[in-house]
Coordinates of N, CA, C and O in Angstrom, one line a residue:
M147 N 159.3 131.4 74.6 CA 160.6 130.8 74.4 C 161.6 132.4 74.9 O 161.4 133.0 73.7
E148 N 162.6 132.4 75.9 CA 163.3 133.4 75.7 C 164.9 132.9 75.7 O 165.4 131.5 75.3
V149 N 166.0 134.0 75.0 CA 167.3 133.6 74.8 C 168.3 134.4 75.4 O 168.3 135.1 75.9
V150 N 169.3 133.4 76.0 CA 170.0 133.9 76.6 C 171.6 133.1 76.8 O 171.7 132.0 76.5
Y151 N 172.7 133.6 76.9 CA 174.4 133.5 76.4 C 175.0 133.6 77.8 O 174.9 133.8 78.5
F152 N 175.1 131.8 77.9 CA 175.7 131.4 79.5 C 177.3 130.7 78.9 O 177.5 131.1 78.0
A153 N 177.8 131.8 79.6 CA 180.1 131.8 79.4 C 180.4 131.1 81.0 O 180.0 131.6 81.4
G154 N 181.2 129.7 81.0 CA 181.6 129.6 82.2 C 182.7 128.5 81.7 O 182.8 127.4 82.7
G155 N 183.5 129.2 80.8 CA 184.5 128.5 80.8 C 184.6 127.3 79.4 O 183.8 127.6 78.6
C156 N 185.5 126.3 79.3 CA 185.3 125.1 78.0 C 183.7 125.4 78.2 O 182.7 124.5 78.6
L157 N 182.9 125.4 76.8 CA 181.7 125.5 76.5 C 181.0 124.2 76.7 O 180.2 123.4 77.3
W158 N 182.2 122.3 76.6 CA 181.5 121.6 76.1 C 180.9 121.8 77.7 O 179.5 120.8 77.7
G159 N 181.1 121.6 78.3 CA 180.6 121.6 79.8 C 179.6 121.4 80.3 O 178.8 121.4 80.8
V160 N 179.5 123.2 80.1 CA 178.4 124.0 79.9 C 177.1 123.3 79.2 O 176.2 123.6 80.0
Q161 N 177.3 123.4 78.5 CA 176.0 123.3 77.1 C 175.6 121.2 78.1 O 174.6 121.7 77.9
A162 N 176.8 121.2 78.0 CA 176.6 119.5 78.5 C 175.5 119.4 79.6 O 174.4 118.7 80.4
F163 N 176.0 120.6 81.1 CA 175.1 121.1 81.6 C 173.3 121.4 81.6 O 172.7 120.6 81.9
I164 N 173.8 122.6 80.6 CA 172.0 123.7 80.9 C 171.3 122.5 80.1 O 170.1 122.9 80.5
K165 N 171.8 121.8 78.8 CA 171.2 121.1 78.9 C 169.7 120.5 79.1 O 168.9 120.1 79.3
T166 N 170.2 120.0 80.7 CA 169.9 118.8 81.0 C 168.6 119.8 82.0 O 167.9 119.6 83.7
L167 N 169.2 120.9 81.8 CA 167.6 121.9 83.7 C 166.7 122.1 82.8 O 166.3 122.1 81.5
P168 N 165.0 122.1 84.1 CA 164.1 122.3 84.5 C 163.9 124.1 82.9 O 164.7 124.4 83.7
G169 N 163.5 123.4 82.4 CA 162.6 125.2 81.0 C 163.5 125.2 80.1 O 163.4 125.8 79.5
V170 N 164.7 124.2 80.2 CA 165.9 124.6 79.0 C 165.4 123.9 77.7 O 164.6 122.9 77.8
K171 N 164.8 124.2 77.3 CA 164.4 124.2 75.7 C 165.5 123.8 74.4 O 165.2 123.0 73.9
F172 N 166.4 124.1 74.1 CA 167.9 123.9 73.4 C 168.6 124.9 73.7 O 168.8 126.0 74.6
T173 N 169.6 124.3 73.8 CA 171.7 124.7 74.2 C 172.2 125.1 72.3 O 171.4 123.7 71.6
E174 N 173.2 125.0 71.9 CA 174.1 125.8 71.1 C 175.3 126.1 71.1 O 175.1 126.8 72.3
A175 N 176.3 125.6 71.2 CA 177.5 125.6 71.4 C 177.8 127.3 70.6 O 177.4 127.4 69.5
G176 N 178.1 127.7 70.9 CA 178.8 129.7 70.4 C 180.3 130.1 70.5 O 180.8 130.0 71.9
R177 N 179.8 131.2 70.3 CA 181.1 132.5 70.5 C 180.4 133.8 70.8 O 179.3 134.1 70.1
A178 N 180.3 134.6 71.7 CA 179.4 135.7 71.8 C 180.2 136.5 72.5 O 182.0 136.4 73.4
N179 N 179.7 137.4 72.1 CA 180.9 139.6 72.1 C 182.3 139.7 71.6 O 183.1 139.7 72.3
G180 N 182.5 138.2 70.3 CA 183.8 138.3 69.7 C 183.8 139.6 68.7 O 181.9 140.3 68.6
T181 N 184.2 140.3 67.6 CA 183.8 141.2 66.2 C 183.4 140.5 64.8 O 183.5 141.0 64.1
S182 N 184.6 139.7 65.3 CA 184.1 138.4 63.8 C 182.6 137.5 63.7 O 182.0 137.6 64.9
H183 N 182.7 138.0 62.8 CA 181.6 137.2 62.5 C 181.3 135.5 61.5 O 179.6 135.0 60.8
T184 N 183.2 135.0 61.7 CA 183.0 133.8 61.4 C 184.5 133.5 62.2 O 184.6 134.1 63.6
L185 N 184.0 131.9 62.1 CA 184.8 130.8 63.2 C 186.6 131.2 62.5 O 186.9 130.3 63.6
E186 N 186.7 131.8 61.3 CA 187.8 131.9 60.3 C 188.6 133.4 61.4 O 188.1 133.9 61.6
G187 N 189.5 133.0 61.4 CA 191.0 134.1 61.6 C 191.6 134.3 63.5 O 190.9 132.6 63.6
D188 N 191.9 135.6 63.8 CA 193.2 134.3 64.5 C 191.9 135.0 66.1 O 190.6 135.6 65.4
Y189 N 192.0 134.6 67.1 CA 191.0 135.3 68.8 C 190.2 136.7 68.1 O 191.6 137.7 68.2
D190 N 189.5 136.6 68.3 CA 188.7 138.4 68.5 C 188.1 138.9 69.4 O 186.9 139.5 69.4
G191 N 188.7 138.4 70.6 CA 187.7 138.8 71.6 C 186.4 138.7 72.1 O 185.9 138.8 73.5
Y192 N 186.3 136.7 71.5 CA 185.2 135.8 71.6 C 184.4 135.4 73.5 O 186.3 135.2 73.9
A193 N 184.2 134.6 74.6 CA 184.0 134.6 75.2 C 183.0 133.2 74.0 O 182.3 132.9 73.6
E194 N 183.8 132.0 75.0 CA 183.1 130.4 74.5 C 181.3 131.0 75.3 O 181.5 130.7 77.1
S195 N 180.3 130.2 74.5 CA 179.3 130.1 75.0 C 178.2 129.1 74.8 O 178.3 128.6 73.3
V196 N 177.2 129.6 76.1 CA 176.0 127.9 75.4 C 174.8 129.8 74.9 O 174.2 129.9 75.9
K197 N 174.2 129.1 73.5 CA 173.3 129.9 73.7 C 172.2 128.8 74.4 O 172.4 127.9 74.1
T198 N 171.5 129.6 75.4 CA 170.4 128.8 76.0 C 168.7 129.1 75.6 O 168.4 130.1 75.5
G199 N 168.4 128.4 75.2 CA 166.6 128.9 74.7 C 165.3 128.8 76.1 O 166.3 127.0 76.0
F200 N 165.6 129.0 77.0 CA 164.4 128.5 78.1 C 162.6 129.5 77.4 O 162.6 130.1 77.3
D201 N 161.8 128.3 78.9 CA 160.6 128.9 78.8 C 160.7 129.2 80.9 O 160.9 128.7 81.4
P202 N 160.3 131.0 80.4 CA 160.0 131.8 81.7 C 159.4 131.1 82.5 O 159.4 132.2 83.7
T203 N 157.7 130.4 82.2 CA 156.7 129.6 83.2 C 157.8 128.9 84.2 O 156.9 128.9 84.8
V204 N 159.1 128.1 83.2 CA 159.5 127.5 83.9 C 160.0 127.4 85.0 O 161.0 126.8 86.4
V205 N 161.4 128.0 84.4 CA 162.6 128.8 84.3 C 163.0 130.4 84.8 O 162.8 130.6 83.9
T206 N 163.8 130.8 85.7 CA 163.9 132.0 85.5 C 165.0 132.1 85.2 O 166.0 131.6 85.8
I207 N 165.9 133.3 84.7 CA 167.4 134.0 84.7 C 167.9 134.1 85.8 O 169.0 133.4 85.8
R208 N 167.5 134.5 87.4 CA 167.8 134.1 88.5 C 168.2 133.3 89.0 O 169.1 132.8 89.7
E209 N 166.3 132.0 88.2 CA 167.3 130.7 88.0 C 168.4 129.7 88.0 O 169.0 128.2 88.4
L210 N 168.1 130.5 86.5 CA 169.5 129.4 86.1 C 171.0 130.0 86.6 O 171.2 129.5 86.0
M211 N 171.5 132.0 87.2 CA 172.0 131.8 87.6 C 172.7 131.5 88.8 O 174.6 130.5 88.4
G212 N 171.5 130.3 89.2 CA 172.0 129.4 90.5 C 173.0 127.9 89.8 O 173.7 127.8 90.7
Y213 N 172.1 128.1 89.1 CA 172.7 126.5 88.6 C 173.8 127.1 87.8 O 174.9 126.6 88.1
L214 N 174.5 128.1 87.3 CA 175.7 128.1 86.0 C 177.1 128.4 87.5 O 178.0 127.7 87.6
F215 N 175.8 128.9 88.4 CA 177.4 129.0 90.0 C 178.0 127.9 90.0 O 178.3 127.1 91.6
E216 N 176.9 126.9 89.8 CA 176.7 124.5 90.4 C 178.3 124.8 89.7 O 178.9 123.5 90.1
I217 N 178.3 125.2 88.9 CA 179.7 124.9 87.5 C 180.4 125.8 87.3 O 180.9 125.8 86.6
I218 N 181.0 127.0 87.8 CA 181.9 127.7 87.4 C 182.4 128.3 88.9 O 181.9 127.9 89.8
D219 N 184.0 128.8 88.9 CA 184.5 129.4 89.8 C 183.6 130.6 89.5 O 184.8 131.1 88.9
P220 N 183.5 131.4 90.2 CA 182.8 132.7 89.9 C 184.0 133.7 90.7 O 183.8 135.4 90.4
Y221 N 185.0 133.2 91.0 CA 186.4 134.7 91.2 C 187.2 134.0 90.5 O 188.1 134.9 90.1
S222 N 187.3 133.5 89.8 CA 188.2 132.9 88.9 C 188.7 134.3 87.4 O 186.8 133.8 86.1
L223 N 189.8 135.1 87.3 CA 189.2 135.6 86.0 C 190.5 135.1 85.0 O 191.5 134.1 85.2
N224 N 189.0 134.4 83.2 CA 189.8 133.5 82.5 C 190.1 132.8 82.7 O 191.4 132.3 82.2
K225 N 189.9 131.8 83.1 CA 190.4 130.3 83.8 C 189.2 129.5 84.7 O 188.4 129.6 85.3
Q226 N 189.0 128.1 83.8 CA 187.4 127.1 84.7 C 188.4 126.0 84.8 O 189.2 125.5 83.0
G227 N 188.7 125.5 85.3 CA 190.2 124.8 85.5 C 191.5 124.7 85.0 O 191.6 125.9 84.9
Q228 N 191.3 123.3 83.7 CA 192.7 123.8 83.7 C 192.9 125.0 82.1 O 193.2 124.7 81.2
D229 N 191.5 124.6 82.1 CA 191.4 126.1 80.5 C 191.2 127.2 81.5 O 190.9 127.9 82.0
V230 N 193.2 128.0 80.5 CA 192.8 130.0 80.4 C 193.0 130.6 79.5 O 193.7 129.7 78.7
G231 N 192.8 131.3 79.9 CA 192.4 132.8 78.8 C 191.5 133.0 78.3 O 189.8 133.2 79.4
E232 N 191.8 134.6 78.2 CA 190.0 135.4 78.2 C 188.9 134.7 77.2 O 187.9 134.8 77.7
K233 N 189.0 133.6 76.2 CA 188.0 133.0 75.3 C 187.2 132.3 76.4 O 185.7 131.7 76.7
Y234 N 188.1 131.4 78.4 CA 187.0 131.1 79.1 C 186.7 132.1 80.3 O 186.2 131.5 81.2
R235 N 186.3 133.1 80.2 CA 185.6 133.4 81.2 C 183.9 133.5 81.2 O 183.6 133.0 80.6
T236 N 184.2 134.1 82.3 CA 183.0 134.1 83.0 C 182.0 135.3 83.0 O 182.1 136.2 82.8
G237 N 180.5 134.4 82.0 CA 179.3 135.5 82.0 C 178.2 135.3 81.5 O 177.7 134.5 81.0
V238 N 177.4 136.3 81.7 CA 176.3 136.3 81.0 C 175.7 137.3 80.5 O 175.9 138.5 80.5
Y239 N 175.8 136.9 78.6 CA 174.8 137.8 77.6 C 173.5 138.0 77.3 O 172.2 136.4 77.5
S240 N 173.2 138.8 76.4 CA 171.6 138.4 76.5 C 171.0 140.1 75.0 O 172.0 141.1 75.6
E241 N 170.6 139.8 74.6 CA 169.6 141.3 73.9 C 168.3 142.2 74.3 O 167.9 142.8 74.4
K242 N 168.2 141.3 75.7 CA 167.2 141.7 77.0 C 167.5 142.6 78.1 O 168.3 141.0 78.2
P243 N 167.7 143.4 77.7 CA 168.2 144.3 78.9 C 167.1 143.6 80.6 O 167.9 143.9 81.1
E244 N 165.4 142.9 80.2 CA 165.9 142.5 81.7 C 166.8 141.7 82.0 O 166.5 141.1 83.3
H245 N 167.1 140.8 81.3 CA 167.9 139.6 81.2 C 169.1 139.9 82.7 O 169.7 139.3 83.3
L246 N 169.6 140.6 82.0 CA 170.5 142.0 82.6 C 170.5 142.8 83.9 O 171.1 141.7 84.9
K247 N 169.2 143.0 83.6 CA 168.8 142.7 85.3 C 168.4 142.1 85.8 O 169.3 141.9 87.5
E248 N 168.2 141.1 85.9 CA 167.9 139.9 87.1 C 169.3 139.1 86.9 O 168.9 139.3 88.4
A249 N 170.1 139.4 85.8 CA 171.5 138.8 86.5 C 172.6 139.3 87.5 O 172.8 138.9 88.3
K250 N 172.1 141.1 87.3 CA 172.8 141.9 88.2 C 172.1 141.6 89.4 O 173.5 142.1 89.8
A251 N 171.3 141.3 89.2 CA 170.4 141.1 90.6 C 170.6 141.1 92.1 O 170.9 140.4 92.3
F252 N 170.9 138.9 91.4 CA 171.4 138.4 91.7 C 172.7 138.3 92.3 O 173.0 137.8 93.4
L253 N 173.5 139.2 91.7 CA 174.7 138.5 91.7 C 175.0 139.3 93.4 O 175.7 139.6 94.2
S254 N 173.5 140.8 92.5 CA 174.1 142.1 94.2 C 173.8 141.9 95.1 O 173.7 142.1 96.4
E255 N 172.6 140.5 95.5 CA 171.6 140.4 96.5 C 173.4 138.5 97.4 O 173.1 138.8 98.4
R256 N 174.4 138.8 96.7 CA 174.9 138.2 97.6 C 176.5 138.9 98.2 O 176.5 139.7 97.6
N257 N 176.5 137.7 99.0 CA 177.4 138.4 99.8 C 178.6 138.7 99.7 O 180.5 138.9 100.4
D258 N 179.4 137.9 98.6 CA 180.4 137.9 97.5 C 180.7 138.5 96.7 O 181.5 138.2 96.3
Y259 N 179.4 139.3 96.6 CA 180.1 139.7 95.4 C 180.7 140.7 94.8 O 180.9 140.6 93.5
D260 N 181.6 142.1 95.6 CA 183.3 142.3 95.1 C 183.8 141.6 94.8 O 185.4 142.0 95.0
L261 N 184.2 140.1 95.5 CA 185.7 139.2 94.5 C 184.3 137.7 93.2 O 185.5 137.7 92.0
I262 N 183.7 138.8 92.9 CA 182.6 138.0 91.7 C 183.3 138.7 90.5 O 183.5 139.7 90.6
V263 N 184.0 137.7 89.7 CA 183.8 138.1 87.8 C 183.3 138.1 87.1 O 183.6 137.9 85.6
I264 N 182.2 137.8 87.0 CA 181.6 137.4 86.1 C 180.8 139.1 84.7 O 180.6 139.4 86.0
E265 N 180.9 138.2 83.7 CA 180.0 139.9 83.0 C 178.9 139.3 82.3 O 178.6 138.3 83.0
V266 N 178.1 140.7 82.8 CA 176.6 140.8 83.4 C 176.8 142.0 81.9 O 176.4 143.0 81.8
L267 N 177.3 141.5 80.3 CA 176.7 142.6 79.5 C 176.2 142.4 78.1 O 175.2 141.3 78.0
P268 N 175.1 143.2 77.2 CA 174.3 143.1 76.4 C 175.3 142.1 75.5 O 176.2 142.2 74.8
L269 N 174.3 141.2 74.5 CA 174.8 139.8 73.6 C 175.4 141.5 72.2 O 174.3 142.4 71.5
T270 N 176.5 141.7 72.1 CA 176.8 142.7 70.5 C 176.9 141.2 69.1 O 177.1 142.3 68.1
N271 N 177.1 140.4 69.4 CA 177.8 139.3 68.4 C 177.6 138.3 68.8 O 178.4 137.7 70.2
Y272 N 177.5 138.0 68.1 CA 177.3 135.8 68.1 C 178.0 135.1 67.1 O 177.3 134.7 65.7
V273 N 178.0 133.4 67.1 CA 178.8 133.0 66.1 C 178.3 131.5 66.5 O 179.9 131.2 67.5
R274 N 177.7 130.9 65.8 CA 177.8 129.3 66.2 C 179.0 128.4 66.6 O 179.5 128.9 65.2
S275 N 179.1 127.6 67.1 CA 180.6 126.7 67.0 C 180.3 125.8 65.9 O 179.0 125.8 65.1
A276 N 182.0 125.8 65.8 CA 181.3 124.4 64.5 C 180.5 123.1 64.8 O 180.8 123.2 66.1
E277 N 181.1 122.2 63.5 CA 179.8 121.3 64.8 C 180.4 120.1 65.9 O 180.0 119.9 65.9
E278 N 181.8 119.9 64.7 CA 182.3 119.6 66.5 C 182.0 119.8 67.6 O 182.7 118.8 68.6
H279 N 181.9 121.3 68.0 CA 182.1 121.7 69.5 C 180.6 121.4 69.4 O 180.1 121.8 70.7
Q280 N 179.5 121.1 68.8 CA 178.3 121.6 69.6 C 177.9 119.9 70.2 O 178.0 118.5 69.4
D281 N 177.4 119.9 71.6 CA 177.4 118.3 72.1 C 178.3 117.5 71.5 O 178.3 115.9 71.8
R282 N 179.8 118.3 72.0 CA 180.6 117.9 72.0 C 180.3 116.5 73.1 O 181.3 115.2 73.0
L283 N 181.1 116.9 74.2 CA 180.5 115.3 75.9 C 179.7 114.2 75.6 O 180.0 112.9 76.0
A284 N 178.9 115.0 75.2 CA 178.0 113.4 74.3 C 178.7 112.5 73.6 O 177.8 111.5 73.4
R285 N 178.9 112.9 72.8 CA 179.8 112.0 71.6 C 180.7 111.2 72.1 O 181.6 110.5 71.8
C286 N 182.2 112.7 73.1 CA 183.2 112.3 73.3 C 183.8 112.2 74.1 O 183.6 113.1 75.1
P287 N 182.5 111.4 75.6 CA 182.6 111.7 76.6 C 183.9 111.7 77.9 O 183.3 111.8 78.7
N288 N 184.9 110.8 76.9 CA 186.2 110.8 77.7 C 186.9 111.9 77.0 O 188.0 112.3 78.2
D289 N 186.4 113.3 76.9 CA 187.0 114.4 76.6 C 187.5 115.1 77.7 O 186.2 114.9 78.9
Y290 N 188.5 115.6 77.9 CA 188.5 116.9 78.7 C 187.6 117.4 79.7 O 186.9 118.6 79.1
C291 N 186.9 117.8 80.7 CA 185.5 118.5 81.1 C 186.3 119.1 83.0 O 186.3 118.1 83.5
H292 N 186.6 120.5 82.8 CA 185.7 120.9 84.1 C 185.6 120.7 85.6 O 185.0 121.1 86.1
I293 N 184.1 120.6 85.2 CA 183.0 120.6 85.7 C 182.6 118.3 85.8 O 182.9 117.5 85.5
P294 N 182.6 117.8 86.9 CA 182.7 116.8 86.9 C 181.2 116.1 87.1 O 180.7 116.6 87.1
E295 N 181.7 115.0 86.7 CA 180.4 114.6 85.9 C 179.4 114.3 86.9 O 178.1 114.0 86.3
K296 N 179.6 113.7 88.4 CA 178.4 113.8 89.3 C 178.0 115.1 88.9 O 176.4 115.8 89.4
I297 N 178.3 116.1 89.2 CA 177.7 117.2 88.8 C 176.6 117.5 87.1 O 175.8 118.5 87.1
L298 N 177.7 117.0 86.7 CA 176.9 117.0 85.2 C 175.5 116.6 85.0 O 174.8 117.0 84.2
S299 N 175.9 114.7 85.6 CA 174.5 114.6 85.4 C 173.9 115.2 86.5 O 172.5 114.0 86.8
R300 N 173.8 116.0 87.2 CA 172.8 116.0 89.0 C 171.4 116.3 88.3 O 170.2 115.8 89.4
Y301 N 171.1 116.4 87.1 CA 169.6 117.1 87.0 C 169.5 116.1 85.6 O 167.9 116.2 85.1
K302 N 169.8 114.7 85.3 CA 169.4 114.4 84.0 C 168.5 113.4 84.6 O 168.4 113.4 86.0

């Protein structure tokens, strides 16, 4: 089992989508690369993200990157759908340098590489989101999500 963190706008839809993917063993809603170790206080630079545990013998980082591209606009800086702000930026974070190398290779091989605004950075901090944000769309399916339902359920 390996762990990587994906940011793709509001984490509710990102988590709902990622948890359906082949090889994904668990997901958790959280905040990546902020400066605080709590959920309290002012915005601290974090990106809404989904901690993703996966089996690398079933799915690779490159494949996970391909899935991520199904649910994000990779050219949109700090905005996905109606969600706007730095915390809604897109990114890939990991404590494993190999994951970051694979993610960067995936991006650099694309014809549109110069237009892509996805961060690929080492994970420096992670805080689990409050319980109300865990699997939010499963509990509140009518809440707003920037990812269309047909895409959210594509791999169910």
